[in-house]
mmCIF file of C-alpha atoms and ligand atoms in Angstrom:
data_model
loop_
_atom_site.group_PDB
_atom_site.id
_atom_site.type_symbol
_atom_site.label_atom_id
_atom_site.label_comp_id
_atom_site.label_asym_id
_atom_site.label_seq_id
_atom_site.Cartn_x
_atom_site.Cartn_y
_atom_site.Cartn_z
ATOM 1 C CA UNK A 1 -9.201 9.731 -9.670
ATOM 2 C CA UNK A 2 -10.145 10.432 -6.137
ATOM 3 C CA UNK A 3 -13.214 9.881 -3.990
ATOM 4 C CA UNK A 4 -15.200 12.834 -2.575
ATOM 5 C CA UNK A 5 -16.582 12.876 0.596
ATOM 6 C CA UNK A 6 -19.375 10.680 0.235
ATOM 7 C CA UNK A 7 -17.823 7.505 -1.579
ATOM 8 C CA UNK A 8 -15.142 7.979 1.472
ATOM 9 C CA UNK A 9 -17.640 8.040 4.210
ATOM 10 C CA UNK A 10 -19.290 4.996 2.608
ATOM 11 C CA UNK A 11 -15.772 3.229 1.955
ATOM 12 C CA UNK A 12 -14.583 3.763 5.640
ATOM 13 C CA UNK A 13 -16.629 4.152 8.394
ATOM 14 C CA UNK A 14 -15.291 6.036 11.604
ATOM 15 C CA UNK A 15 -15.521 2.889 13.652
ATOM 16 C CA UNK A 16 -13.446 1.191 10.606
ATOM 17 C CA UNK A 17 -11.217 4.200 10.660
ATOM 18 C CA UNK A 18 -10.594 4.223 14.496
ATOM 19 C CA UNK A 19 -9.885 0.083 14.457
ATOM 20 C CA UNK A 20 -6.885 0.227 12.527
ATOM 21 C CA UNK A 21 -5.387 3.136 14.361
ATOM 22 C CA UNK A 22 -5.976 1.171 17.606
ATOM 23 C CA UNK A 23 -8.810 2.375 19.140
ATOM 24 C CA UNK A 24 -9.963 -0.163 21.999
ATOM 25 C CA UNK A 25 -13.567 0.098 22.425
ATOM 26 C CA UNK A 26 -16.472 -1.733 24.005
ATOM 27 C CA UNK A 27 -19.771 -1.752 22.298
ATOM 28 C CA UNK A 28 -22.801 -0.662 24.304
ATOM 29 C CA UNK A 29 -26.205 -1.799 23.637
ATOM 30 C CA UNK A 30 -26.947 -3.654 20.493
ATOM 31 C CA UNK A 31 -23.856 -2.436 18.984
ATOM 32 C CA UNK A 32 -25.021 0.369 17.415
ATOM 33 C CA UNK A 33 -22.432 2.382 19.956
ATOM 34 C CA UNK A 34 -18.729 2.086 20.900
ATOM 35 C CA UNK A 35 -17.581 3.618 23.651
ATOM 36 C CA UNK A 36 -13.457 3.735 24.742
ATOM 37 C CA UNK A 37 -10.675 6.300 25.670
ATOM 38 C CA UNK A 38 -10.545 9.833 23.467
ATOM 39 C CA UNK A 39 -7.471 9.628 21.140
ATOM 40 C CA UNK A 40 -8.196 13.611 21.213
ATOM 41 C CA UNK A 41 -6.832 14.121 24.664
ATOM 42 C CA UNK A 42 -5.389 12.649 27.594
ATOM 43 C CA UNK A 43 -7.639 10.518 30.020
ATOM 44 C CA UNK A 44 -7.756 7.321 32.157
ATOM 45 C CA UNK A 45 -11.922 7.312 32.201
ATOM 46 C CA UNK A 46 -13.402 6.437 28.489
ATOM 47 C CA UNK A 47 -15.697 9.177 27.411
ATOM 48 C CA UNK A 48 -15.452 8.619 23.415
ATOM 49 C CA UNK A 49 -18.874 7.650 22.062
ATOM 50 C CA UNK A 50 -18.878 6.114 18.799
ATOM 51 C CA UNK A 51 -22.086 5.508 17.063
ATOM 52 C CA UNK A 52 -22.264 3.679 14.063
ATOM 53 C CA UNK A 53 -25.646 4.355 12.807
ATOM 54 C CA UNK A 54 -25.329 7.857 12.643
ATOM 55 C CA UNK A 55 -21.444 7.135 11.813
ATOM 56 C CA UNK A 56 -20.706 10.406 14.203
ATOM 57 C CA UNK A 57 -18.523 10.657 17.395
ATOM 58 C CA UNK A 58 -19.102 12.725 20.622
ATOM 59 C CA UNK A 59 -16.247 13.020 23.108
ATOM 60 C CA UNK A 60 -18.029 13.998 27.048
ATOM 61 C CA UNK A 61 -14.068 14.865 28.484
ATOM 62 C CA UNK A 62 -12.925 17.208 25.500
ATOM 63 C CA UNK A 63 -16.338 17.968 24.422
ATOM 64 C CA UNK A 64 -15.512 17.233 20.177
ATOM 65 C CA UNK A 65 -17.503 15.832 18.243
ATOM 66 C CA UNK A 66 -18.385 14.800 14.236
ATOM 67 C CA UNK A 67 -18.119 12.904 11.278
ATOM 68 C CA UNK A 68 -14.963 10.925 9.847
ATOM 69 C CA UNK A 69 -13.804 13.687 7.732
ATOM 70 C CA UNK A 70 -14.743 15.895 11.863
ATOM 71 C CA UNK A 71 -11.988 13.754 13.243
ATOM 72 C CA UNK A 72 -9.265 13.145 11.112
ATOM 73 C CA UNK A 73 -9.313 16.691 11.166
ATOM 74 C CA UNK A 74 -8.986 17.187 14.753
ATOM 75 C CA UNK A 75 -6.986 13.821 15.460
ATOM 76 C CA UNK A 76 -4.034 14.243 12.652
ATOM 77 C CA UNK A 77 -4.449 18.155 12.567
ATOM 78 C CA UNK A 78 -5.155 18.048 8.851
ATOM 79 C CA UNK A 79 -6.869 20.750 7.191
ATOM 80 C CA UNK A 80 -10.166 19.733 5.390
ATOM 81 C CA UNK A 81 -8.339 19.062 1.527
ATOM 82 C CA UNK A 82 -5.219 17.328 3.763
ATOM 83 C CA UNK A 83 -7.811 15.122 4.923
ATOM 84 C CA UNK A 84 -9.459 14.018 2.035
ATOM 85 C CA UNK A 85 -6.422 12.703 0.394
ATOM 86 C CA UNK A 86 -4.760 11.030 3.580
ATOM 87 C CA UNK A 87 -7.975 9.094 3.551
ATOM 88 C CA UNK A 88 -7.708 8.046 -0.081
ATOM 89 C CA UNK A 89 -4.480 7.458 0.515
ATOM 90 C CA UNK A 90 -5.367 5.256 3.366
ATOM 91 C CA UNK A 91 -7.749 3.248 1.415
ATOM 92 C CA UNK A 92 -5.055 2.963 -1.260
ATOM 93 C CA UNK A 93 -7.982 4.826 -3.768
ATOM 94 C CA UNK A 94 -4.656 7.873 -3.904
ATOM 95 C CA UNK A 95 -4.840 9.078 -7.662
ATOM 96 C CA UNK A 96 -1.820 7.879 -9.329
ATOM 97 C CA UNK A 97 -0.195 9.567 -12.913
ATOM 98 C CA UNK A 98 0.584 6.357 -14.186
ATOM 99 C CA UNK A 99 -3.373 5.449 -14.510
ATOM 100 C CA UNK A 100 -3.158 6.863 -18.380
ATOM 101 C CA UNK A 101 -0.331 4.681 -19.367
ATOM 102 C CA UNK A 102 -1.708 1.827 -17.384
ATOM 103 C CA UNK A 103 -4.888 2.150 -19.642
ATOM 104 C CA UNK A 104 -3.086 3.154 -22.934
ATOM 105 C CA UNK A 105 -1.083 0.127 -22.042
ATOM 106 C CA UNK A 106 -4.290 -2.446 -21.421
ATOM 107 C CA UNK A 107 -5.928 -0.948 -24.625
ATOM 108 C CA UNK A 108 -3.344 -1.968 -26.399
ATOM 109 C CA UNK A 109 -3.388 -5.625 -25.403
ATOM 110 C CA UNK A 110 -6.942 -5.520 -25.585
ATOM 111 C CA UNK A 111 -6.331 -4.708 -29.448
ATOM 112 C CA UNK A 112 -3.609 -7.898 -29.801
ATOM 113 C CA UNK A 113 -5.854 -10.268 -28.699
ATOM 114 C CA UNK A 114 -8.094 -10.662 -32.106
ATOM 115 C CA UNK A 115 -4.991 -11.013 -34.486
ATOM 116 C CA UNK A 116 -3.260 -14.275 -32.086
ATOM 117 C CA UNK A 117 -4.922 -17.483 -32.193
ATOM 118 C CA UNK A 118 -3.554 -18.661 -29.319
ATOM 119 C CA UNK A 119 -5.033 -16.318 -26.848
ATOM 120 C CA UNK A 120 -8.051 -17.497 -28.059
ATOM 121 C CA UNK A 121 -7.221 -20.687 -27.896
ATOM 122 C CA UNK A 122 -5.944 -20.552 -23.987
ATOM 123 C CA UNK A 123 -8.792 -18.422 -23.382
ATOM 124 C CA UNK A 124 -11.082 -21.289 -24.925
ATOM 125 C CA UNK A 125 -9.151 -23.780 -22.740
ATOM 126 C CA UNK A 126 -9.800 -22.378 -19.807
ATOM 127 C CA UNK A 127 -13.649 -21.529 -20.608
ATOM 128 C CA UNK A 128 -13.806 -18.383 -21.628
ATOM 129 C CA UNK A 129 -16.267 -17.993 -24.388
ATOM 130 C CA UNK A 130 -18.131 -15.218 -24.383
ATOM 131 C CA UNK A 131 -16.918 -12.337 -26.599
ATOM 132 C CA UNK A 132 -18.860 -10.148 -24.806
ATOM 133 C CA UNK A 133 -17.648 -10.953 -21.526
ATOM 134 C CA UNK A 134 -14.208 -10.348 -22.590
ATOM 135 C CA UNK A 135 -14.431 -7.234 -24.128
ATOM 136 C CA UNK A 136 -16.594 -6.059 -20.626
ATOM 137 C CA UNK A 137 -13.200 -7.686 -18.606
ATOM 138 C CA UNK A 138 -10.629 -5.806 -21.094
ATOM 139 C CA UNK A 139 -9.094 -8.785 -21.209
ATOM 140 C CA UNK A 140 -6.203 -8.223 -23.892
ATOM 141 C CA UNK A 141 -2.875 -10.652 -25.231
ATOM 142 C CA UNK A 142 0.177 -9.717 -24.656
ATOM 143 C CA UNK A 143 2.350 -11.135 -27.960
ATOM 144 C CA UNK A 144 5.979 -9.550 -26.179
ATOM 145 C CA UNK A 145 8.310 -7.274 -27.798
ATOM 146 C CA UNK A 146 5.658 -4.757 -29.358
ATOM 147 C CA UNK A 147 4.685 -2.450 -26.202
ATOM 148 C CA UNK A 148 7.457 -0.253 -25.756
ATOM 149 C CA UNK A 149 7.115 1.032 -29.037
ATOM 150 C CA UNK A 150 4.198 1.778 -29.086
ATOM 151 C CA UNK A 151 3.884 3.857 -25.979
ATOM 152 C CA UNK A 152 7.038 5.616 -26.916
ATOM 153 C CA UNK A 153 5.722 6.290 -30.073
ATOM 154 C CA UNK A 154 3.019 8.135 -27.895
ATOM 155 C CA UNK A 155 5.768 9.942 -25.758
ATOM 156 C CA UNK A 156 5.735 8.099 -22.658
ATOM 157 C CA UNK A 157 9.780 8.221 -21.771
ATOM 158 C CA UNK A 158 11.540 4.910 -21.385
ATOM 159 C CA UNK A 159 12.453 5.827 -17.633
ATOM 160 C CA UNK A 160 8.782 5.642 -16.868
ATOM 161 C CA UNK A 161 7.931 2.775 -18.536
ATOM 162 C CA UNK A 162 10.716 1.373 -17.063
ATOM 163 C CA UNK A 163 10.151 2.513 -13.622
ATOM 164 C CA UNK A 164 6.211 1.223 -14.073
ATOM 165 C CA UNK A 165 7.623 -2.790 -14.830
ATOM 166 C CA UNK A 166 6.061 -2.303 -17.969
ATOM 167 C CA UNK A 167 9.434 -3.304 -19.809
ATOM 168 C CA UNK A 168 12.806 -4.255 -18.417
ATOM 169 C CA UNK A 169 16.271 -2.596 -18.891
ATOM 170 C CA UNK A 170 16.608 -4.365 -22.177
ATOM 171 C CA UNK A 171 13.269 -2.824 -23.475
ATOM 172 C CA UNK A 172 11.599 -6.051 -23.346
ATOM 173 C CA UNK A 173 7.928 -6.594 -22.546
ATOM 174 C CA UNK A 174 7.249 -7.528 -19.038
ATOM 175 C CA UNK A 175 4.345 -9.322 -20.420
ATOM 176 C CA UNK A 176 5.432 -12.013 -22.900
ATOM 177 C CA UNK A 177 2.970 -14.434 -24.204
ATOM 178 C CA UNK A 178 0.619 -13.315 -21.647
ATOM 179 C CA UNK A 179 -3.566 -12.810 -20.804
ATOM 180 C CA UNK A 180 -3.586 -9.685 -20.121
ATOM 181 C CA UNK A 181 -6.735 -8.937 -17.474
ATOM 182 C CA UNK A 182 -6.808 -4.910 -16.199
ATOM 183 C CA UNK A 183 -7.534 -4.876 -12.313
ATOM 184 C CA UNK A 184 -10.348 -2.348 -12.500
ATOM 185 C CA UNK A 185 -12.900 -0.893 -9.955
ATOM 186 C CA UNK A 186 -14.925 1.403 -11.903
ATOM 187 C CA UNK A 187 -13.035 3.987 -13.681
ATOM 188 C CA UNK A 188 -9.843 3.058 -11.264
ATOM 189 C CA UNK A 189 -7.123 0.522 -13.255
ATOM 190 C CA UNK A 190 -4.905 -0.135 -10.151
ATOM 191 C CA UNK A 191 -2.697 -3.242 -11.987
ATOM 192 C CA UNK A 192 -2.339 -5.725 -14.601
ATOM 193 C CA UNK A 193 -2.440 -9.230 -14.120
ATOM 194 C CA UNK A 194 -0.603 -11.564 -16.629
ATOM 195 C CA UNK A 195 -1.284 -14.868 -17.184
ATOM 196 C CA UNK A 196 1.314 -17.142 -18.703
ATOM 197 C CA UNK A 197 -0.049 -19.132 -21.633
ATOM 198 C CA UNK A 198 3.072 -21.614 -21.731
ATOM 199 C CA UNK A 199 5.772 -22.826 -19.354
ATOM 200 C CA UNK A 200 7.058 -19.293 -17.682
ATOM 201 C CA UNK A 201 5.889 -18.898 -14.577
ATOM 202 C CA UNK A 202 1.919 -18.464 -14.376
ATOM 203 C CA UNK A 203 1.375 -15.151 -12.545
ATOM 204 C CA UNK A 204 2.411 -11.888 -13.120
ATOM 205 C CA UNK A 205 1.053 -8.228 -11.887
ATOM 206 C CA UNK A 206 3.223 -5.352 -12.458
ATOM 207 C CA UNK A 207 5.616 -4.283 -9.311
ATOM 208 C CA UNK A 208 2.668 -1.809 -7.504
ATOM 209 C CA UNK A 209 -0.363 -2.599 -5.505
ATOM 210 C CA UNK A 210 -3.071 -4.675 -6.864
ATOM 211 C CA UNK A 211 -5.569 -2.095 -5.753
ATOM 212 C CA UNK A 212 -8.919 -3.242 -4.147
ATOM 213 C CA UNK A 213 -11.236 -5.621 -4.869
ATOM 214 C CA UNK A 214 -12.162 -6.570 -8.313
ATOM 215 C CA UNK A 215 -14.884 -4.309 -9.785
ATOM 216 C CA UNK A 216 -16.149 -3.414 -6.096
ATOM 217 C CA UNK A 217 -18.152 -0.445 -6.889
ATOM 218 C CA UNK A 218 -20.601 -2.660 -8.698
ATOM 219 C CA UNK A 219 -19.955 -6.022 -6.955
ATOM 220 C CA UNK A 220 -20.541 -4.378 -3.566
ATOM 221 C CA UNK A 221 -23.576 -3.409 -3.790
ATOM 222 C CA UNK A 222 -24.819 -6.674 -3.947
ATOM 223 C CA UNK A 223 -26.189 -8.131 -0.474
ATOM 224 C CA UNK A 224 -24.373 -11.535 -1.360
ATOM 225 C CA UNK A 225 -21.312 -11.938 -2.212
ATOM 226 C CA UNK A 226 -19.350 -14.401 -4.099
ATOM 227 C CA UNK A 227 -14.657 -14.091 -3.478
ATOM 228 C CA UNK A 228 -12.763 -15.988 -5.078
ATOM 229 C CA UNK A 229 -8.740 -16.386 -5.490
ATOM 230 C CA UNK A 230 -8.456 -15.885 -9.350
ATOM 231 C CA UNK A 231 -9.469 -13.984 -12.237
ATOM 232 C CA UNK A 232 -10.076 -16.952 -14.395
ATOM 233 C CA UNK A 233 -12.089 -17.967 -11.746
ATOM 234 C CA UNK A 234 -13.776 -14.505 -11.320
ATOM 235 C CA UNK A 235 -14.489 -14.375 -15.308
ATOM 236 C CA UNK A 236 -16.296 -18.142 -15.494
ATOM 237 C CA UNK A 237 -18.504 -17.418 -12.447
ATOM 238 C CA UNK A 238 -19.525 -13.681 -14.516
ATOM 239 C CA UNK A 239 -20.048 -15.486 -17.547
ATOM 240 C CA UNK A 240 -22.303 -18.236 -15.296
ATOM 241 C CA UNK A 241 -24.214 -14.998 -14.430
ATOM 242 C CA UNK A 242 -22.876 -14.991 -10.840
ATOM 243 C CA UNK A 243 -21.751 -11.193 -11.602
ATOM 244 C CA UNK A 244 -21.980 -10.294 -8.117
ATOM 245 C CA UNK A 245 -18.492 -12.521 -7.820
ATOM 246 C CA UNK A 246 -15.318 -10.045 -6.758
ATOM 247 C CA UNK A 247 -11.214 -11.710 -6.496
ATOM 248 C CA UNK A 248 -8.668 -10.967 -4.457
ATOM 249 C CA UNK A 249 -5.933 -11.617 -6.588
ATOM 250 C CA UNK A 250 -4.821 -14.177 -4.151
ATOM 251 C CA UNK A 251 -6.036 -15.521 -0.960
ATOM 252 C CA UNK A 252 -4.648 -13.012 1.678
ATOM 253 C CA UNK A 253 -6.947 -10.033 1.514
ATOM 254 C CA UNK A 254 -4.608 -6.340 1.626
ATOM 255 C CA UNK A 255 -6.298 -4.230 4.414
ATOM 256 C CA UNK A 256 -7.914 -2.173 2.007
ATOM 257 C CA UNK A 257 -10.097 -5.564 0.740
ATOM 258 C CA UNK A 258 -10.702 -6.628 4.051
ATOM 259 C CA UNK A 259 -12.165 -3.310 4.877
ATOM 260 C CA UNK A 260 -14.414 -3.331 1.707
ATOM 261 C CA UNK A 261 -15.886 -6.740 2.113
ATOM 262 C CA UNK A 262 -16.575 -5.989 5.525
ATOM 263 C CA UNK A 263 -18.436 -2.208 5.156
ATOM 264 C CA UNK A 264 -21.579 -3.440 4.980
ATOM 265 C CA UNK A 265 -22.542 -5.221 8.174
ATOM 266 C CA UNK A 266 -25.531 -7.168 6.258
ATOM 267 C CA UNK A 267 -23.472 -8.552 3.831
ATOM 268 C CA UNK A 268 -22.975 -12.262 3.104
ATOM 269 C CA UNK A 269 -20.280 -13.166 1.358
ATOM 270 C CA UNK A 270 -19.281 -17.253 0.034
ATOM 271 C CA UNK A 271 -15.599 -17.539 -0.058
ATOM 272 C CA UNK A 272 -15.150 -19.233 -2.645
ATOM 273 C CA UNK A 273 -10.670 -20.351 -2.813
ATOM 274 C CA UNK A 274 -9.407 -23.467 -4.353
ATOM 275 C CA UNK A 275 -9.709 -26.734 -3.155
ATOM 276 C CA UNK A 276 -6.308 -27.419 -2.823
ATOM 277 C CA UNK A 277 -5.078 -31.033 -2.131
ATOM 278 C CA UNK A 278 -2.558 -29.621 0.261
ATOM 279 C CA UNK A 279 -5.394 -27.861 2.090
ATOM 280 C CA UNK A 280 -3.715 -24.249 1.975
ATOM 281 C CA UNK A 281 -7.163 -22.703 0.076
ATOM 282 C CA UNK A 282 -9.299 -24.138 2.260
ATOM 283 C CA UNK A 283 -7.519 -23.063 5.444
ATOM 284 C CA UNK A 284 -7.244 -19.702 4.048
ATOM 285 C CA UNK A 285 -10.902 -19.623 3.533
ATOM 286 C CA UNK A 286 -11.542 -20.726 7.531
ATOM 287 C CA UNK A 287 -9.405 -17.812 8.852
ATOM 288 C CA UNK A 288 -11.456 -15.068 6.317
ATOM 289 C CA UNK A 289 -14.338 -16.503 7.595
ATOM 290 C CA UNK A 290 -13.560 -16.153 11.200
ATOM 291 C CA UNK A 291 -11.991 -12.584 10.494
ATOM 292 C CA UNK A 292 -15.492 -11.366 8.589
ATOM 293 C CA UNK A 293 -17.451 -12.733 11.520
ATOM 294 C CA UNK A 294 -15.481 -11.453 13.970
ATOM 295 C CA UNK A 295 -16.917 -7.931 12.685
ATOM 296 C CA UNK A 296 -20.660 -8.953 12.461
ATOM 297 C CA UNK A 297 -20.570 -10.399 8.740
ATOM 298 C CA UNK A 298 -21.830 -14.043 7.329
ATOM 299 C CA UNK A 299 -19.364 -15.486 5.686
ATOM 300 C CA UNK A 300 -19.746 -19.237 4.341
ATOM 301 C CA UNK A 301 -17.008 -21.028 2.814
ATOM 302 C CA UNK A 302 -18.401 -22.990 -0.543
ATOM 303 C CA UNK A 303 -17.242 -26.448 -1.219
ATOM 304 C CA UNK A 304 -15.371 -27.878 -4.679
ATOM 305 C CA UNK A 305 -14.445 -31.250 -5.270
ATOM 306 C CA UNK A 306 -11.074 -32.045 -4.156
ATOM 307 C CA UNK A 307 -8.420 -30.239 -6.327
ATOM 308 C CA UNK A 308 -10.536 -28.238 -8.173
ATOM 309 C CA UNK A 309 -10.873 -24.392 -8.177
ATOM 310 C CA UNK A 310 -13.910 -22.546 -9.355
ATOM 311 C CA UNK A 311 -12.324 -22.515 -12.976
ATOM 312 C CA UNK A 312 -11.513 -25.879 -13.584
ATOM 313 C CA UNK A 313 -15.000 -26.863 -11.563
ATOM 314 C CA UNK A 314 -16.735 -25.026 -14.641
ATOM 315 C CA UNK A 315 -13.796 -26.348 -17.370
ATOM 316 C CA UNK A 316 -14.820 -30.007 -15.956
ATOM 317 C CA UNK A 317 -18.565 -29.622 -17.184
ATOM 318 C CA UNK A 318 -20.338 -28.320 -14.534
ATOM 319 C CA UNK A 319 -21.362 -25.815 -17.239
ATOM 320 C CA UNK A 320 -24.940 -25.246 -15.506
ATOM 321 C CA UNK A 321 -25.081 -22.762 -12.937
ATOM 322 C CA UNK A 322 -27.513 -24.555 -10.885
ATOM 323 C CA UNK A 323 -24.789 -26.557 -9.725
ATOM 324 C CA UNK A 324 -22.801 -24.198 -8.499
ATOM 325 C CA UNK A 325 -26.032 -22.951 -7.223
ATOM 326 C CA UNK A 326 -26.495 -25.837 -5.028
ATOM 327 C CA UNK A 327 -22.853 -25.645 -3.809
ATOM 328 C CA UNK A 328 -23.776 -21.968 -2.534
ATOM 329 C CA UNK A 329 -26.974 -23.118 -0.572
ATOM 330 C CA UNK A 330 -25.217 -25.945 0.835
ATOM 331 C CA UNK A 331 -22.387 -23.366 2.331
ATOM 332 C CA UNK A 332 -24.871 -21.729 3.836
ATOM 333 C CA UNK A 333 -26.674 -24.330 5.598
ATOM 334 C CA UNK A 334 -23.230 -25.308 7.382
HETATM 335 ZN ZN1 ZN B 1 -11.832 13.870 24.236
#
């Protein structure tokens, strides 16, 4: 699936679009315009107007002007289709072919986890309760050895099951004794994350990109935002009825998160990373903070008690949201 021309003009703006191909501008006024050197033609004088209300450019040397889609256009000499798909290829939104085996794949695990007690129990462990929620999360169980039937069985060829990390040379689940959780955004399933219920090693996704930010498309529209490192985390906080939380899958944000946290210039958004006792969460939650309000956003950076993430803050008891509640209003009074 692919964006059309509005979800891309709301995804990326042009000022977003011309910052990461280097544009150096200065803002003029109350930063509602940009102005700097046309990357349309030569010149030592800058006569490139951005504004970012109207989200349009003018150029006063070469005498261009327009939209985004207006300048890609002109700037990469792309015609209109060409353009559309370099810029959901830029924001990483490209449709792939291996979205239908991705989601025959997740269905599947979603369908494991009833008959194996001990997904439920992990799940349990780790405060997941909620039936509900889990269906809504697709959160599945992979038991191993089962999956490349199955999709065989469905003619998916081995090489592209193999070539998708799905199983290994062997045949062998990639996912063995695993929570399954899809990484959606809307209709999009960019990855699957695997959590280790024993000793192998906790985290797995599958060898591709993890895709944007968790479940943006509703998330977003929220005015405040809650990010946090994890799913687990991600899925206590929705079942808290903090649903407008999104994850990262980690604490270093891909380009293509950075730029969605940071397209709406109102937003607010409480970074939310473990409190780890070597300090690397909370230092990774300074520098997003100082990144966001570097381009105009408020970002707070919420509090746990030492050595805790959000997960195990909820695991330990603090089942009622109004604590948690208390930690957000106290980030924001820093
Ligand atoms: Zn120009």
């Amino acid at each position: 699936m692919s964006l059309g021309l509005q979800d891309l003009k709301q995804r990326l703006s042009l000022l977003e679009y011309l910052q990461r191909h280097s544009w150096k501008a200065r803002p003029i006024g109350a930063h509602e315009e940009f102005v700097g050197l046309c990357p349309l033609h030569p010149e030592s004088h800058p006569s490139f107007y951005v504004n970012t209300t109207k989200n349009v450019f003018y150029c006063h040397g070469c005498g261009r002007g327009g939209d985004l889609i207006r300048f890609v256009q002109l700037y990469l000499k792309l015609s209109f289709q060409e353009t559309i798909a370099h810029l959901n290829n830029e924001l990483g939104l490209s449709a792939p072919k291996e979205d239908a085996v991705l989601r025959e794949t997740a269905g599947f695990y979603e369908r494991q986890l009833d008959s194996h007690n001990e997904a439920w129990d992990y799940l349990h462990s780790r405060g997941l309760q909620d039936p509900r929620l889990i269906r809504q999360l697709g959160i599945g169980y992979a038991p191993g050895g089962t999956l490349r039937r199955h999709l065989t069985s469905m003619g998916y060829p081995f090489e592209r099951l193999l070539e998708l990390g799905l199983i290994d040379q062997r045949g062998h689940d990639a996912f063995y004794r695993r929570i399954i959780f899809p990484c959606v955004d809307g209709a999009r399933l960019s990855n699957l994350y695997g959590r280790s219920i024993n000793n192998a090693a906790p985290h797995r996704f599958l060898p591709r990109p993890k895709g944007g930010l968790f479940a943006w498309s509703s998330v977003g529209a929220s005015p405040e935002v809650i990010l946090v490192e994890g799913l687990f985390d991600l899925a206590v906080l929705w079942q808290a009825g903090f649903v407008n939380t999104t994850c990262a899958f980690g604490t270093h944000l891909t380009q293509v998160q950075f730029l969605q946290l940071a397209d709406n210039p109102n937003r607010k958004v409480f970074i939310t990373f473990d409190s780890d006792p070597n300090g690397a969460g909370q230092s990774a939650a300074r520098s997003l903070a100082q990144r966001l309000r570097s381009v105009g956003l408020k970002a707070h950076i919420v509090d746990l008690p030492e050595g805790q993430d959000p997960n195990s803050y909820f695991v330990s008891g603090m089942l009622m949201s109004s604590d948690f509640d208390k930690r957000l209003a106290r980030a924001q009074s820093l």
